[in-house]
Structures are given as structure tokens and as C-alpha cells.
């Protein structure tokens, strides 16, 4: 399973990102949860402390995160740990976004699946990522 993360400021400027590959067989919800966990890790690596909004294309995970209904499943436990990790930020929320809004993250995910590795970058990112970022803006 691959995952991709892109971190932008409120103006859309890319601050960093990364991705990785994790061996195993996962449900779609588990894969989205793992990607969310890695997003929090990347945000922490970039020393973000202010208001942070995490976007995900899984409405089910966004709803579970925001309902906070004491879910005792494995996914509920992972969400709880993730929420504890976001306490480092002044404010954090997780919102649903359409899959087409995640083109850059999808590109990183595809790259990580192909190369089967982990990767982190700050503002010095490769040209293919830059081209995808520009394509998102246009």
C-alpha cells in the first residue's frame, strides 16, 4: 500500500510532503487511516504548530474522526491515537475533499508504490512534483 502527503500553507504554497510504501493487505478504510497517520507525522516533521487542516478523500474516515463516538474498533483506536498526536497543533481538523483535489498526493503515492520506499521533502521538491503542483493551481 502506498501513501502520499502534500503540505501547503493557506495560500497553497507547498511547504513539504512525502510518502511511503507499507507491505501488507489493508481495507480501504485502514489504508486511508494509515495515510492520515503519516500526514500527521509529516506535519510534525515540518514543525507546524498553528491551525492545521488535514484533507482526505474518505468521507467515512472524516466522519469517524469528527463524530468522536467512542468507536472501540481497531480503526477507532487508530483515530484516537492520531487525534492525540495532533494535540501539538493549536488547532487541527480533518475534512473530506474530492479525490481530484489530491492529484499531487496521488502522484507521490504512485511513485512510492513503484519504488517501495519512504520519502520526505521540504520546499526543495523534484520537478515532477513541481509540475503537478502547478497543474493543480491552473
Short mmCIF file of C-alpha atoms in Angstrom, two decimals:
data_model
loop_
_atom_site.label_atom_id
_atom_site.label_comp_id
_atom_site.label_asym_id
_atom_site.label_seq_id
_atom_site.Cartn_x
_atom_site.Cartn_y
_atom_site.Cartn_z
CA UNK A 1 0.00 0.00 0.00
CA UNK A 2 1.35 3.42 -0.91
CA UNK A 3 0.51 6.80 0.54
CA UNK A 4 1.29 10.37 -0.43
CA UNK A 5 1.19 13.57 1.59
CA UNK A 6 1.46 17.18 0.47
CA UNK A 7 1.60 20.06 2.96
CA UNK A 8 0.52 23.52 1.83
CA UNK A 9 0.04 26.82 3.60
CA UNK A 10 -3.22 28.78 3.47
CA UNK A 11 -2.16 30.35 0.15
CA UNK A 12 -1.47 26.97 -1.49
CA UNK A 13 2.33 27.27 -1.29
CA UNK A 14 3.94 23.84 -0.84
CA UNK A 15 5.83 23.53 2.45
CA UNK A 16 6.74 19.88 2.06
CA UNK A 17 5.40 16.39 1.81
CA UNK A 18 6.34 12.82 1.43
CA UNK A 19 5.07 9.34 1.04
CA UNK A 20 5.85 5.75 1.56
CA UNK A 21 5.08 2.14 0.96
CA UNK A 22 3.81 -0.30 3.53
CA UNK A 23 3.71 -4.05 2.95
CA UNK A 24 0.51 -5.86 3.72
CA UNK A 25 -3.10 -6.20 2.80
CA UNK A 26 -5.38 -3.44 4.09
CA UNK A 27 -9.01 -2.48 3.76
CA UNK A 28 -9.68 0.86 2.09
CA UNK A 29 -10.53 2.41 5.47
CA UNK A 30 -7.32 1.05 7.05
CA UNK A 31 -5.27 2.42 4.14
CA UNK A 32 -6.88 5.86 4.50
CA UNK A 33 -6.26 5.75 8.25
CA UNK A 34 -2.58 4.89 7.74
CA UNK A 35 -2.28 7.74 5.22
CA UNK A 36 -3.82 10.11 7.80
CA UNK A 37 -1.35 8.95 10.44
CA UNK A 38 1.54 9.60 8.05
CA UNK A 39 0.11 13.06 7.25
CA UNK A 40 0.28 13.95 10.94
CA UNK A 41 3.87 12.65 11.09
CA UNK A 42 4.91 14.79 8.10
CA UNK A 43 3.22 17.88 9.59
CA UNK A 44 5.14 17.25 12.83
CA UNK A 45 8.43 16.83 10.90
CA UNK A 46 7.84 20.25 9.36
CA UNK A 47 7.35 21.69 12.87
CA UNK A 48 3.89 23.03 12.10
CA UNK A 49 2.23 24.40 15.23
CA UNK A 50 -0.65 26.64 14.14
CA UNK A 51 -4.02 25.78 12.66
CA UNK A 52 -3.77 22.63 10.54
CA UNK A 53 -6.44 21.16 8.28
CA UNK A 54 -5.96 17.63 7.01
CA UNK A 55 -7.83 16.78 3.81
CA UNK A 56 -8.75 13.22 2.98
CA UNK A 57 -10.83 11.69 0.22
CA UNK A 58 -12.54 9.18 2.53
CA UNK A 59 -15.87 10.54 3.77
CA UNK A 60 -16.19 7.55 6.11
CA UNK A 61 -12.90 8.29 7.86
CA UNK A 62 -13.62 12.03 8.03
CA UNK A 63 -16.99 11.27 9.64
CA UNK A 64 -15.49 8.82 12.14
CA UNK A 65 -12.80 11.38 13.05
CA UNK A 66 -15.29 14.20 13.56
CA UNK A 67 -18.05 12.23 15.33
CA UNK A 68 -15.85 11.06 18.22
CA UNK A 69 -18.44 8.48 19.25
CA UNK A 70 -16.14 6.28 21.33
CA UNK A 71 -15.53 3.83 18.48
CA UNK A 72 -13.89 0.76 20.05
CA UNK A 73 -12.81 -0.85 16.77
CA UNK A 74 -9.21 -1.02 15.59
CA UNK A 75 -9.88 1.96 13.30
CA UNK A 76 -11.40 3.84 16.25
CA UNK A 77 -8.25 3.15 18.28
CA UNK A 78 -6.03 4.40 15.45
CA UNK A 79 -8.13 7.55 15.09
CA UNK A 80 -7.83 8.17 18.85
CA UNK A 81 -4.01 7.88 18.68
CA UNK A 82 -3.94 10.18 15.66
CA UNK A 83 -6.05 12.75 17.50
CA UNK A 84 -3.63 12.62 20.44
CA UNK A 85 -0.76 13.32 18.03
CA UNK A 86 -2.48 16.42 16.63
CA UNK A 87 -2.56 18.00 20.09
CA UNK A 88 0.81 19.52 19.16
CA UNK A 89 -1.03 21.92 16.86
CA UNK A 90 -3.01 24.94 18.07
CA UNK A 91 -5.98 23.63 16.11
CA UNK A 92 -6.44 20.60 13.88
CA UNK A 93 -9.31 19.33 11.80
CA UNK A 94 -9.84 16.59 9.27
CA UNK A 95 -12.14 17.33 6.34
CA UNK A 96 -13.31 15.44 3.29
CA UNK A 97 -12.11 16.65 -0.10
CA UNK A 98 -12.90 15.31 -3.54
CA UNK A 99 -10.36 12.83 -4.89
CA UNK A 100 -9.48 15.19 -7.75
CA UNK A 101 -8.09 17.61 -5.12
CA UNK A 102 -5.42 15.05 -4.24
CA UNK A 103 -3.56 14.83 -7.56
CA UNK A 104 -0.16 15.63 -6.06
CA UNK A 105 -0.63 13.20 -3.16
CA UNK A 106 -1.76 10.56 -5.67
CA UNK A 107 1.38 11.16 -7.78
CA UNK A 108 3.56 10.70 -4.67
CA UNK A 109 1.62 7.55 -3.73
CA UNK A 110 2.15 6.07 -7.19
CA UNK A 111 5.87 6.91 -7.01
CA UNK A 112 6.18 5.24 -3.58
CA UNK A 113 4.39 2.09 -4.75
CA UNK A 114 6.71 1.87 -7.74
CA UNK A 115 9.87 2.45 -5.69
CA UNK A 116 8.71 0.72 -2.46
CA UNK A 117 10.37 3.23 -0.14
CA UNK A 118 9.69 6.14 2.22
CA UNK A 119 10.37 9.71 1.22
CA UNK A 120 10.19 13.14 2.83
CA UNK A 121 10.80 16.53 1.27
CA UNK A 122 10.58 20.15 2.33
CA UNK A 123 10.41 23.13 -0.02
CA UNK A 124 13.11 21.61 -2.28
CA UNK A 125 10.98 19.14 -4.17
CA UNK A 126 11.57 17.40 -7.52
CA UNK A 127 10.41 18.76 -10.86
CA UNK A 128 7.66 16.16 -11.33
CA UNK A 129 6.10 17.25 -8.03
CA UNK A 130 6.51 20.90 -9.03
CA UNK A 131 4.75 20.26 -12.34
CA UNK A 132 1.87 18.51 -10.57
CA UNK A 133 1.57 21.39 -8.07
CA UNK A 134 1.43 23.90 -10.93
CA UNK A 135 -1.14 21.70 -12.68
CA UNK A 136 -3.30 21.74 -9.53
CA UNK A 137 -3.29 25.53 -9.47
CA UNK A 138 -4.21 26.01 -13.13
#
